[in-house]
N, CA, C and O of each residue as an XYZ file, in Angstrom:
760
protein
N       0.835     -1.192      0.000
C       0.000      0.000      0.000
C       0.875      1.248      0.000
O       1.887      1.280      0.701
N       0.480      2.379     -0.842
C       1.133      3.572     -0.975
C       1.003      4.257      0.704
O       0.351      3.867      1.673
N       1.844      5.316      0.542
C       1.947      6.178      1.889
C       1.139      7.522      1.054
O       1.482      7.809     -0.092
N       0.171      8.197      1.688
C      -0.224      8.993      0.735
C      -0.292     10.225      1.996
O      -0.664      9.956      3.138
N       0.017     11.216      1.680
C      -0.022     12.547      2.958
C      -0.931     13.451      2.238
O      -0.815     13.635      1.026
N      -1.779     13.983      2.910
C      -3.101     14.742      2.135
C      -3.204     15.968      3.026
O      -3.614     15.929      4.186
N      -2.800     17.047      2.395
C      -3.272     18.423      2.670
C      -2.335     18.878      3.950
O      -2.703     19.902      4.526
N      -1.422     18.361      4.336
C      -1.036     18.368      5.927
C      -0.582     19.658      6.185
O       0.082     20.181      5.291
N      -0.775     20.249      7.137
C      -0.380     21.655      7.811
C       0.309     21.144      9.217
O       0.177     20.106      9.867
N       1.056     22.261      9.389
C       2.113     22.061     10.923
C       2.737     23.777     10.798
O       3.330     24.452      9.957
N       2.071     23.997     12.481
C       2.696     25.463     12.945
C       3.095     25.688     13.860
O       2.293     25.383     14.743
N       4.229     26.212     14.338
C       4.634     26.240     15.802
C       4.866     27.866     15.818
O       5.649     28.491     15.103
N       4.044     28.350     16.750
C       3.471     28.914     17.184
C       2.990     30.268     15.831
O       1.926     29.998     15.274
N       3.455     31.153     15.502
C       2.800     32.229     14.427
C       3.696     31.209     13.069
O       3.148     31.278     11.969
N       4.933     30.361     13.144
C       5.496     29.944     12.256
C       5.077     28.489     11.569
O       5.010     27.425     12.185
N       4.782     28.703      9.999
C       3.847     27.837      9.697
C       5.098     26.823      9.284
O       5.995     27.416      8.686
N       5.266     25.756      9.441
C       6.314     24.931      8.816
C       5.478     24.032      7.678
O       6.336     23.952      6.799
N       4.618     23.500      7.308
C       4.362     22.732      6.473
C       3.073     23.287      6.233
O       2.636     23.929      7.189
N       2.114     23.203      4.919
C       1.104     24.631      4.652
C       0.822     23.483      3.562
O       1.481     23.380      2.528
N      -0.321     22.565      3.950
C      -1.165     21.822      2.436
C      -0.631     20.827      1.889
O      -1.246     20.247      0.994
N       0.656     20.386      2.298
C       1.559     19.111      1.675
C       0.570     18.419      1.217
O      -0.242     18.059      2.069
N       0.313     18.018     -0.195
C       0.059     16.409     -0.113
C       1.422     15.775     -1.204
O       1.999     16.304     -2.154
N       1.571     14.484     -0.577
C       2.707     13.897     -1.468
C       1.793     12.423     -1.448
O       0.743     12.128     -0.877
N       2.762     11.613     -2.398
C       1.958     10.258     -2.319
C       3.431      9.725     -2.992
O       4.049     10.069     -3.999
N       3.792      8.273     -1.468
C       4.774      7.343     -1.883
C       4.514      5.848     -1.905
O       4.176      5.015     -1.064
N       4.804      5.837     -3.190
C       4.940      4.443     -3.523
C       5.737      3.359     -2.930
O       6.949      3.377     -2.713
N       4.565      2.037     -2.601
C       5.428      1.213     -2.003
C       6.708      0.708     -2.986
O       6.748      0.719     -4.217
N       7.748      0.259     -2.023
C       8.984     -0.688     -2.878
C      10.017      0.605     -3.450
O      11.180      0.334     -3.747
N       9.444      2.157     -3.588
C      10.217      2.965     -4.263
C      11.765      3.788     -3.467
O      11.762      3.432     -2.289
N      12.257      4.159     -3.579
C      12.933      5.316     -2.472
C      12.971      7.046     -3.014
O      13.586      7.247     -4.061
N      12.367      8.186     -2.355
C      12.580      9.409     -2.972
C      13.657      9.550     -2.116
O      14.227      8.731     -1.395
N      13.836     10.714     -2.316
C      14.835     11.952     -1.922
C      13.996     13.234     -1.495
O      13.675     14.015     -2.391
N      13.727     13.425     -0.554
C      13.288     15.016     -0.712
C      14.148     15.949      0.039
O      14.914     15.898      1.001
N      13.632     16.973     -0.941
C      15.041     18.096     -0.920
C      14.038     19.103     -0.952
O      12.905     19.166     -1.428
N      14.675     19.770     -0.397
C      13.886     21.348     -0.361
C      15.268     22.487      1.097
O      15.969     21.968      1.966
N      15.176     23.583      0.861
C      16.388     24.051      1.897
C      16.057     24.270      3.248
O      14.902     24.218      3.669
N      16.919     24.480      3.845
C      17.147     24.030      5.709
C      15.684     25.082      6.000
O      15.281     26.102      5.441
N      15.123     24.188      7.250
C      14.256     24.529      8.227
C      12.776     24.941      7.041
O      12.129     25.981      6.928
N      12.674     23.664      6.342
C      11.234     24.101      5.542
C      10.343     23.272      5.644
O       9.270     23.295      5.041
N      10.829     22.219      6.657
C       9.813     21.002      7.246
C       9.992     19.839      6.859
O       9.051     19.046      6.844
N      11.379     19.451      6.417
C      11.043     17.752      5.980
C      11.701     17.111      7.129
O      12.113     16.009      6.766
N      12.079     17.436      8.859
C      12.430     16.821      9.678
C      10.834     16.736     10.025
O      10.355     15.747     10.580
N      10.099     17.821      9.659
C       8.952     17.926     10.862
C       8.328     17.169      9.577
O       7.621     18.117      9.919
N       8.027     16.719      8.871
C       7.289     15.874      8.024
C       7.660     14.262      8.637
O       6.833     13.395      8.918
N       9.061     14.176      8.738
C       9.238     12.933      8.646
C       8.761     12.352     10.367
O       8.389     11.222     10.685
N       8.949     13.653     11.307
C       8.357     13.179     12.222
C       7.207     13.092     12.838
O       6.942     12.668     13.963
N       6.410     13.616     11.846
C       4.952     13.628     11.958
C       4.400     11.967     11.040
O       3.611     11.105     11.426
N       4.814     12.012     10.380
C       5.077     10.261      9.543
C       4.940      9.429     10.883
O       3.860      9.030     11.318
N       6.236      9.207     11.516
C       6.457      8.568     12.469
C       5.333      8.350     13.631
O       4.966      7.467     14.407
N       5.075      9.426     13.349
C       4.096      9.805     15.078
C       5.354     10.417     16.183
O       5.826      9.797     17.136
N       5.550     11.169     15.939
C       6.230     11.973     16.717
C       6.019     13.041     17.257
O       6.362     13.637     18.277
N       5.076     13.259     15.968
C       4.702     15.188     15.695
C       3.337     15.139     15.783
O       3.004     14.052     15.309
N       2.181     15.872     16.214
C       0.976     16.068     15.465
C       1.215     17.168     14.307
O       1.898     18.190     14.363
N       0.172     16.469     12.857
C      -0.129     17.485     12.993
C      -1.336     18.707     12.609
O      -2.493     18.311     12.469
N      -1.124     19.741     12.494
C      -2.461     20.749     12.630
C      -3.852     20.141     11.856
O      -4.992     19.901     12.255
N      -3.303     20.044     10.811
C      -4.854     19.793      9.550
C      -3.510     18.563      8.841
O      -2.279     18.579      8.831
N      -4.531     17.637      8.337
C      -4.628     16.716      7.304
C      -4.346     15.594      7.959
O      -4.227     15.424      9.172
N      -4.184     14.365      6.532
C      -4.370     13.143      7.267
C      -3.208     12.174      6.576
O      -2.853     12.423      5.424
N      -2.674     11.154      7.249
C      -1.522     10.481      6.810
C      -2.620      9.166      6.160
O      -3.639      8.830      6.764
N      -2.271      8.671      5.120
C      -3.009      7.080      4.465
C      -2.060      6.296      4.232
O      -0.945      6.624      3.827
N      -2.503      5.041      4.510
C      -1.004      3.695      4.338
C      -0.495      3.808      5.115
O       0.562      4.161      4.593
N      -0.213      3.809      6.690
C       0.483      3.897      7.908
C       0.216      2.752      8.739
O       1.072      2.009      9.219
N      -1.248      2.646      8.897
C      -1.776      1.426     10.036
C      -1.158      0.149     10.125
O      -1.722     -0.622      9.349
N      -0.429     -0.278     10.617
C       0.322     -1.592     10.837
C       1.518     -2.032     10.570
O       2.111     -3.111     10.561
N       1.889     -0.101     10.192
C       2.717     -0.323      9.412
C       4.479     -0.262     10.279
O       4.298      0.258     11.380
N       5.713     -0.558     10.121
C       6.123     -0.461     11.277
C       7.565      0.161     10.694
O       8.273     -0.428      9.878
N       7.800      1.227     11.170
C       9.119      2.399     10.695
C       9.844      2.231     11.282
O       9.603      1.969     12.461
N      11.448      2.295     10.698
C      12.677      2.513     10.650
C      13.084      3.508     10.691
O      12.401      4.010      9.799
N      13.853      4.471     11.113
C      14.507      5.799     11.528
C      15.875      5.523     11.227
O      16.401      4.419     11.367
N      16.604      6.863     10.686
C      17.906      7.441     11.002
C      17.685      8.714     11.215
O      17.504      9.438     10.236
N      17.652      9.256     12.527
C      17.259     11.048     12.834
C      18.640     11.359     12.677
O      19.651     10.701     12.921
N      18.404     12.907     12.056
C      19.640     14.115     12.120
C      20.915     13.530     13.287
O      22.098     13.344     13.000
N      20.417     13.370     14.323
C      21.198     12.999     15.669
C      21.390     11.617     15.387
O      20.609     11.021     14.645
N      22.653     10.900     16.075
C      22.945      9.463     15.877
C      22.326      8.780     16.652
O      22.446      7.564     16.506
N      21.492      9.259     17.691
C      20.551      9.085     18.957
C      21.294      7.257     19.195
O      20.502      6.317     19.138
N      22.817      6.979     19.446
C      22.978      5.686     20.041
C      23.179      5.836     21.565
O      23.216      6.948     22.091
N      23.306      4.698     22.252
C      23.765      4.775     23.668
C      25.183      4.324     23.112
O      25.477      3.396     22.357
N      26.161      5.524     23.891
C      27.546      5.494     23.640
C      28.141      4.599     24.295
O      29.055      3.938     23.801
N      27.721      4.448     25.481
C      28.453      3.472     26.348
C      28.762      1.935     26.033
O      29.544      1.127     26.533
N      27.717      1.859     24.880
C      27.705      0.662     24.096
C      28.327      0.406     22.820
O      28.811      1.295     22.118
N      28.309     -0.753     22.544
C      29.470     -1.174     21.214
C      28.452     -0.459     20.177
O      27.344      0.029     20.398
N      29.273     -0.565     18.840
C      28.116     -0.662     17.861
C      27.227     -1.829     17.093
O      26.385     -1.908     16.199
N      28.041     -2.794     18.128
C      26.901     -4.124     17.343
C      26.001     -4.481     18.499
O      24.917     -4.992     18.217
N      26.368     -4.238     20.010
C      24.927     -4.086     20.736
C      23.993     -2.678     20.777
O      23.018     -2.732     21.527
N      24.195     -1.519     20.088
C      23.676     -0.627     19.490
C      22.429     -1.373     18.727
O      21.245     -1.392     19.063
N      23.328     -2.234     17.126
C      22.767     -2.708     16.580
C      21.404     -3.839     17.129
O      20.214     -3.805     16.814
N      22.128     -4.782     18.038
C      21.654     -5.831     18.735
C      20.010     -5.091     19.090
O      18.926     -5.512     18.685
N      20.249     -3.976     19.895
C      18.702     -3.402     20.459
C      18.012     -3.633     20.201
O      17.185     -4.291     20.831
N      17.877     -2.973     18.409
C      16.728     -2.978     17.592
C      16.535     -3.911     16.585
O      15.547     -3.726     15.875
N      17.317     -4.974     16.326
C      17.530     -5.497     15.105
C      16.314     -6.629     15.253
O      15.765     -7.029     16.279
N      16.029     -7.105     13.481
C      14.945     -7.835     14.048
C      15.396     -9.136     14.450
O      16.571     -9.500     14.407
N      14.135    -10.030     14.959
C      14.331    -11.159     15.330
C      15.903    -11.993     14.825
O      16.990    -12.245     15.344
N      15.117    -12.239     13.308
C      16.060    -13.067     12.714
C      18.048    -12.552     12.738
O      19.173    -13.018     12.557
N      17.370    -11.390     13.075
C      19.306    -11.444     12.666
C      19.862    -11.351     13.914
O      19.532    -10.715     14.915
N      20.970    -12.271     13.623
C      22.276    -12.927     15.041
C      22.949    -12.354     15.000
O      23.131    -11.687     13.982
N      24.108    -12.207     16.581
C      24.656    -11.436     16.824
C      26.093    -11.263     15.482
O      27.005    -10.467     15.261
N      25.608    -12.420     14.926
C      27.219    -12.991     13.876
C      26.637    -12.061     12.941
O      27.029    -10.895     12.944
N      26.036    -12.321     12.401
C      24.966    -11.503     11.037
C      25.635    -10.109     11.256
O      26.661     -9.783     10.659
N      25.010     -9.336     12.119
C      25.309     -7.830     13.113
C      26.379     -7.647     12.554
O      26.485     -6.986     11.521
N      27.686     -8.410     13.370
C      28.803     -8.392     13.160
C      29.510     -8.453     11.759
O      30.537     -7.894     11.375
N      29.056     -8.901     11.419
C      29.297     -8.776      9.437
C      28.958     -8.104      8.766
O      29.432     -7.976      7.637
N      27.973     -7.409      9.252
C      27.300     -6.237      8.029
C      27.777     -4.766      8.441
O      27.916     -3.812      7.675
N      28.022     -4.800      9.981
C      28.631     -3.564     10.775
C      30.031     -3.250     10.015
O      30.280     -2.111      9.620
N      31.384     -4.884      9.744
C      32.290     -4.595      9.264
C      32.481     -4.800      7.709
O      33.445     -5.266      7.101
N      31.128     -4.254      7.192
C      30.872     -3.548      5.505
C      31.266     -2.071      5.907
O      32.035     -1.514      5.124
N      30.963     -1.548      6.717
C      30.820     -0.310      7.191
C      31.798      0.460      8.026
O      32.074      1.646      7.850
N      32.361     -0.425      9.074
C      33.790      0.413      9.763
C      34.510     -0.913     10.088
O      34.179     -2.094      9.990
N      35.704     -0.227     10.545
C      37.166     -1.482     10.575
C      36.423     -2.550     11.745
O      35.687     -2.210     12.671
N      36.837     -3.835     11.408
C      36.125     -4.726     12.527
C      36.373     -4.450     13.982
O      35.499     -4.528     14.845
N      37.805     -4.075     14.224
C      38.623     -3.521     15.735
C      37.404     -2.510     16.280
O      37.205     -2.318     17.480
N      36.717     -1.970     15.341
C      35.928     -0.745     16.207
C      34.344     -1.349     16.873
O      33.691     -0.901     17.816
N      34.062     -2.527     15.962
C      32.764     -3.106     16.687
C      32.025     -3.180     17.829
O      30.832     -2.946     18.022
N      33.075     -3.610     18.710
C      33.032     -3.991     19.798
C      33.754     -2.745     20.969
O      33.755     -3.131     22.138
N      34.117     -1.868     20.813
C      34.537     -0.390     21.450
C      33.044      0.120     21.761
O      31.923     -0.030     21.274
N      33.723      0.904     22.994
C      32.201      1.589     22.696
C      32.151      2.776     22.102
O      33.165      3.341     21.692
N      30.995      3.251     22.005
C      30.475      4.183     20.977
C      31.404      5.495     21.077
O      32.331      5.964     20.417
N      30.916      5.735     21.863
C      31.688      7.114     22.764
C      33.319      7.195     22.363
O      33.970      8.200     22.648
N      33.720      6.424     21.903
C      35.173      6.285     20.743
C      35.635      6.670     19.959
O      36.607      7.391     19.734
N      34.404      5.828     19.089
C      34.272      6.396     17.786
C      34.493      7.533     16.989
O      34.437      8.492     17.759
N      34.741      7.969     15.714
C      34.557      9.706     15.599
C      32.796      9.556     14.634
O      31.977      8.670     14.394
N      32.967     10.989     14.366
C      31.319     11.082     13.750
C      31.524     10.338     12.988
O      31.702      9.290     13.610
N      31.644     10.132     11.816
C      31.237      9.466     10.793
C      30.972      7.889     11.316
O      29.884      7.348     11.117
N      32.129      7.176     12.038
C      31.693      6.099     12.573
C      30.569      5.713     13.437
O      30.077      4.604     13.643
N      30.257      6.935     13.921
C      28.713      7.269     14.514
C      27.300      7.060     13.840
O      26.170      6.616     14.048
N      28.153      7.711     12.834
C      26.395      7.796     11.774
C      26.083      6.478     11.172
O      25.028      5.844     11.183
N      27.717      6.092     10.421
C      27.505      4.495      9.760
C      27.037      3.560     11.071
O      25.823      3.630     10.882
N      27.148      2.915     12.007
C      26.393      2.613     13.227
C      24.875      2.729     12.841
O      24.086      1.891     12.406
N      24.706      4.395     13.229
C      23.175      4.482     13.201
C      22.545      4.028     11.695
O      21.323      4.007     11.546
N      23.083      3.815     11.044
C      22.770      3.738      9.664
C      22.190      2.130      9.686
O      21.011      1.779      9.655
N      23.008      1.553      9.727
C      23.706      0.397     10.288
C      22.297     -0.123     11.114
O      21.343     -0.772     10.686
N      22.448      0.187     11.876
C      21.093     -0.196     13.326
C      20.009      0.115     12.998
O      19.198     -0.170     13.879
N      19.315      0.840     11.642
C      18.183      0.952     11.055
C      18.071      0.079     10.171
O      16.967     -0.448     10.033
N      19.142     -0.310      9.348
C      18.813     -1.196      7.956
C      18.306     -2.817      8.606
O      17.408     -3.472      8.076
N      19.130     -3.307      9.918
C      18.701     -4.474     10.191
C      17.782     -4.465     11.448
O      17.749     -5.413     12.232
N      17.022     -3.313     11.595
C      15.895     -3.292     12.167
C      14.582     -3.917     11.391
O      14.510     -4.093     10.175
N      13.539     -4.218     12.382
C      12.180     -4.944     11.376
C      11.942     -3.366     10.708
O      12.354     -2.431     11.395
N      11.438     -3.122      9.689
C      10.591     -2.053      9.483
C       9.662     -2.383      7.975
O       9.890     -3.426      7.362
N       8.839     -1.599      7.580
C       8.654     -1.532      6.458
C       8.715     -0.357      5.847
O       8.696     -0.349      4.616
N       8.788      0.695      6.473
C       8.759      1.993      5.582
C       9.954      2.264      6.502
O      10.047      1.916      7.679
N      10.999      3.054      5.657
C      12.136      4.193      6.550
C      12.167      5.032      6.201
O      12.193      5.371      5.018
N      12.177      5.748      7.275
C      12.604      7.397      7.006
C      13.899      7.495      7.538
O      14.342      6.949      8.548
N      14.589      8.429      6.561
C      16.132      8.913      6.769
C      16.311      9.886      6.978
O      16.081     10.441      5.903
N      16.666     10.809      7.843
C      16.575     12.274      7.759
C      18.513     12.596      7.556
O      19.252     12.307      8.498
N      18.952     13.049      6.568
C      20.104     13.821      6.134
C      21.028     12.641      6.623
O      21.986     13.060      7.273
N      20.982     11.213      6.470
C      21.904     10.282      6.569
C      22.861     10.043      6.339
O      23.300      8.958      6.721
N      23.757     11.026      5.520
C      24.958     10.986      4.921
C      25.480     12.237      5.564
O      26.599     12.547      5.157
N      24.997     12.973      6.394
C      26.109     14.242      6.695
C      27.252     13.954      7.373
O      27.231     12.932      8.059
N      28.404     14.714      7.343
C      29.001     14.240      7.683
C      30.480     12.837      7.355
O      31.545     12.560      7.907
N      29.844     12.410      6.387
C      30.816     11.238      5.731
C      31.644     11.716      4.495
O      31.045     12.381      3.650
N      32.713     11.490      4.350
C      33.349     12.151      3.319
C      33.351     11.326      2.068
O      33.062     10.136      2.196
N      33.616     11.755      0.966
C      33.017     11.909     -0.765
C      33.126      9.831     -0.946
O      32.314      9.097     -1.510
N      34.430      9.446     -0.227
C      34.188      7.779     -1.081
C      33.662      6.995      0.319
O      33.534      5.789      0.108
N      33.247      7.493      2.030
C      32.880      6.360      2.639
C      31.325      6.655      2.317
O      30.545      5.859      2.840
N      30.754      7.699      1.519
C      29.455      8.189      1.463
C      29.040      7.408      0.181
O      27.861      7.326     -0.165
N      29.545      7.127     -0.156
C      29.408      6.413     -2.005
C      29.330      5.203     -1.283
O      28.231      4.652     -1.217
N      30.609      4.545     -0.561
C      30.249      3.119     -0.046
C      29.102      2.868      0.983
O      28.848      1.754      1.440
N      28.478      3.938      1.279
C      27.344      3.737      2.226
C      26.407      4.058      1.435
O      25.543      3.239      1.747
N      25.780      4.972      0.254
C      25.033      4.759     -0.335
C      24.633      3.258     -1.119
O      23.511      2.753     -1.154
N      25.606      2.838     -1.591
C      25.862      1.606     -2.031
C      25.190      0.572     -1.042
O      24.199     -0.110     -1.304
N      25.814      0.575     -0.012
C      25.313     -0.629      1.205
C      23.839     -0.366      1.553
O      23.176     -1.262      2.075
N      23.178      1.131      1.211
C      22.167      1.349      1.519
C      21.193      0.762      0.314
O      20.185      0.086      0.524
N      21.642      1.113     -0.858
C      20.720      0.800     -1.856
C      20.008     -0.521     -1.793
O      18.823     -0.819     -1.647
N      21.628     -1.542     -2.024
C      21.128     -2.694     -1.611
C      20.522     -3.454     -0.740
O      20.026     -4.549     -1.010
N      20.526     -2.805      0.587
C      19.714     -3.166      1.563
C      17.846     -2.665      1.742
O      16.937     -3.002      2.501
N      17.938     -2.022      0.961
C      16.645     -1.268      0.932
C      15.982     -1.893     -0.419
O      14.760     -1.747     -0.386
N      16.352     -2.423     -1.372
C      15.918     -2.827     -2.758
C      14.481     -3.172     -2.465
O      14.174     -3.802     -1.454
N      13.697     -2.801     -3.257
C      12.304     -3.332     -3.254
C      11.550     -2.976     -2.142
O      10.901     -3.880     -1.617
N      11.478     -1.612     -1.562
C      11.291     -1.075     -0.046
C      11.069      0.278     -0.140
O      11.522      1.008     -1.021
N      10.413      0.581      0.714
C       9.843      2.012      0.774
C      11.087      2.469      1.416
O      11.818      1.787      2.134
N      11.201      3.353      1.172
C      12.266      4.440      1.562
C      11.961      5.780      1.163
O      11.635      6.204      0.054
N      12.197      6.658      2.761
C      12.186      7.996      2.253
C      13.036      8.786      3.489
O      12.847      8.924      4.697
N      14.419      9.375      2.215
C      14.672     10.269      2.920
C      15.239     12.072      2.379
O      14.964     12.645      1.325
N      15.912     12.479      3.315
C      15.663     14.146      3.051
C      17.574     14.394      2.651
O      18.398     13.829      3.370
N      17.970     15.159      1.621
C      19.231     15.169      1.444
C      19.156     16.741      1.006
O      18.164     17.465      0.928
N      20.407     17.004      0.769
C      20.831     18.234      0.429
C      21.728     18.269     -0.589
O      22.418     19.259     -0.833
N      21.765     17.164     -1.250
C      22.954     16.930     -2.268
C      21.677     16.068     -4.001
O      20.820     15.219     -4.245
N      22.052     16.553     -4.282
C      21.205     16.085     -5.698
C      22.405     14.692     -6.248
O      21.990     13.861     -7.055
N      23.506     14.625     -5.834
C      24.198     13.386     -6.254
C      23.691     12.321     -5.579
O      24.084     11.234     -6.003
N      22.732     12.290     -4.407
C      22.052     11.035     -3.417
C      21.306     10.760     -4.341
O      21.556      9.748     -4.997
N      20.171     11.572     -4.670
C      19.459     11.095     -5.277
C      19.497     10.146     -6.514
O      18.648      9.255     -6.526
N      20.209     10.209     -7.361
C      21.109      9.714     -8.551
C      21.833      8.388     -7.898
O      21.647      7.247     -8.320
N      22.461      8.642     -7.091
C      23.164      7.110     -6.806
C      22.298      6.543     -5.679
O      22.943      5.650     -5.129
N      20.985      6.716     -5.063
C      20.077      5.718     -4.996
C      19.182      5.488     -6.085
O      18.241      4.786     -5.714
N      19.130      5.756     -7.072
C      18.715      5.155     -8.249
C      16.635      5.930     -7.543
O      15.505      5.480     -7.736
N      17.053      6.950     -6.907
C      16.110      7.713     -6.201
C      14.434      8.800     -7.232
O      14.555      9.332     -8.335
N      13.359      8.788     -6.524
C      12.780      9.869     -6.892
C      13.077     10.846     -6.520
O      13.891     10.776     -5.600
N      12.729     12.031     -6.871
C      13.099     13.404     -5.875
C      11.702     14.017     -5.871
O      10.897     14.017     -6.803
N      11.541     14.618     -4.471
C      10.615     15.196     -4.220
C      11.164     16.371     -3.889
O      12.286     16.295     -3.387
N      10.690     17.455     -4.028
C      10.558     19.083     -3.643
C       9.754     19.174     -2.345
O       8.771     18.472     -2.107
N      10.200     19.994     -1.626
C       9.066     19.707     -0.364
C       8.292     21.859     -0.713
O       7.367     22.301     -0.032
């Protein structure tokens, strides 16, 4: 079933952030939406979620449905590795070995098991990246998932992303028109 957003409004307090949206996403697809800083596609994506109310309109294709996150913030517990990071949320089926193998697609194996709080950013984000793809979900939202990573570990994480997402709703928010293109992406305008 499509995700369809109809008419949606969101204002905090005289400031209107989102004014009539309707978009409509296709299951199995991935967009991109782009539009420039502070014009509502964090507060879209967290109104998606249920995070946000909001003012007027109505979300369709949501009910049962069960979301995946990467927020702006790496929101991990530092004190922890990044494969019990991973471990938290991941679904059923995948073992701690699994974890461990797909984490070191992503950073040197030595860092797995460190805890977070170690790490530098980028090894932060691939983590959180990381701890969403082998979560259960069916729809994800990504909010600006690549900031931060420099020009070839961002290519190898788009890459790890594509393929992990194939045939899957995906939606997230970028600032670079080259994401869109190397997820083989729609683009939305917000």
């Amino acid at each position: 079933m499509n995700l369809e957003i109809c008419n949606l409004t969101k204002s905090f307090g005289e400031h209107t952030v989102l004014k009539g949206v309707s978009l409509i996403f296709e299951e199995g697809k991935t967009y991109c939406v782009m539009s420039p800083s502070g014009s509502g596609k964090t507060t879209l994506f967290r109104i998606i979620i249920g995070l946000e109310q909001a003012d007027k309109g109505e979300i369709k294709g949501i009910k049962g449905k069960r979301f995946g996150a990467v927020f702006q913030e790496d929101r991990l517990c530092e004190a922890y590795s990044p494969l019990d990071n991973v471990m938290m949320t991941a679904d059923r089926q995948v073992t701690r070995e699994t974890a461990a193998r797909e984490l070191c697609r992503l950073l040197p194996e030595e860092s797995i098991t460190r805890p977070v709080c170690t790490l530098s950013g980028g090894m932060k984000r691939r983590t959180a990246i990381c701890r969403a793809l082998l979560a259960f979900w069916d729809i994800l939202l990504m909010d600006e998932p690549f900031t931060g990573l420099d020009d070839a570990t961002r290519k190898e994480v788009i890459s790890y992303v594509r393929e992990k997402t194939a045939g899957r709703l995906v939606i997230l928010s970028t600032h670079q028109q080259e994401d869109v293109e190397a997820l083989g992406a729609r683009l939305v305008r917000l």
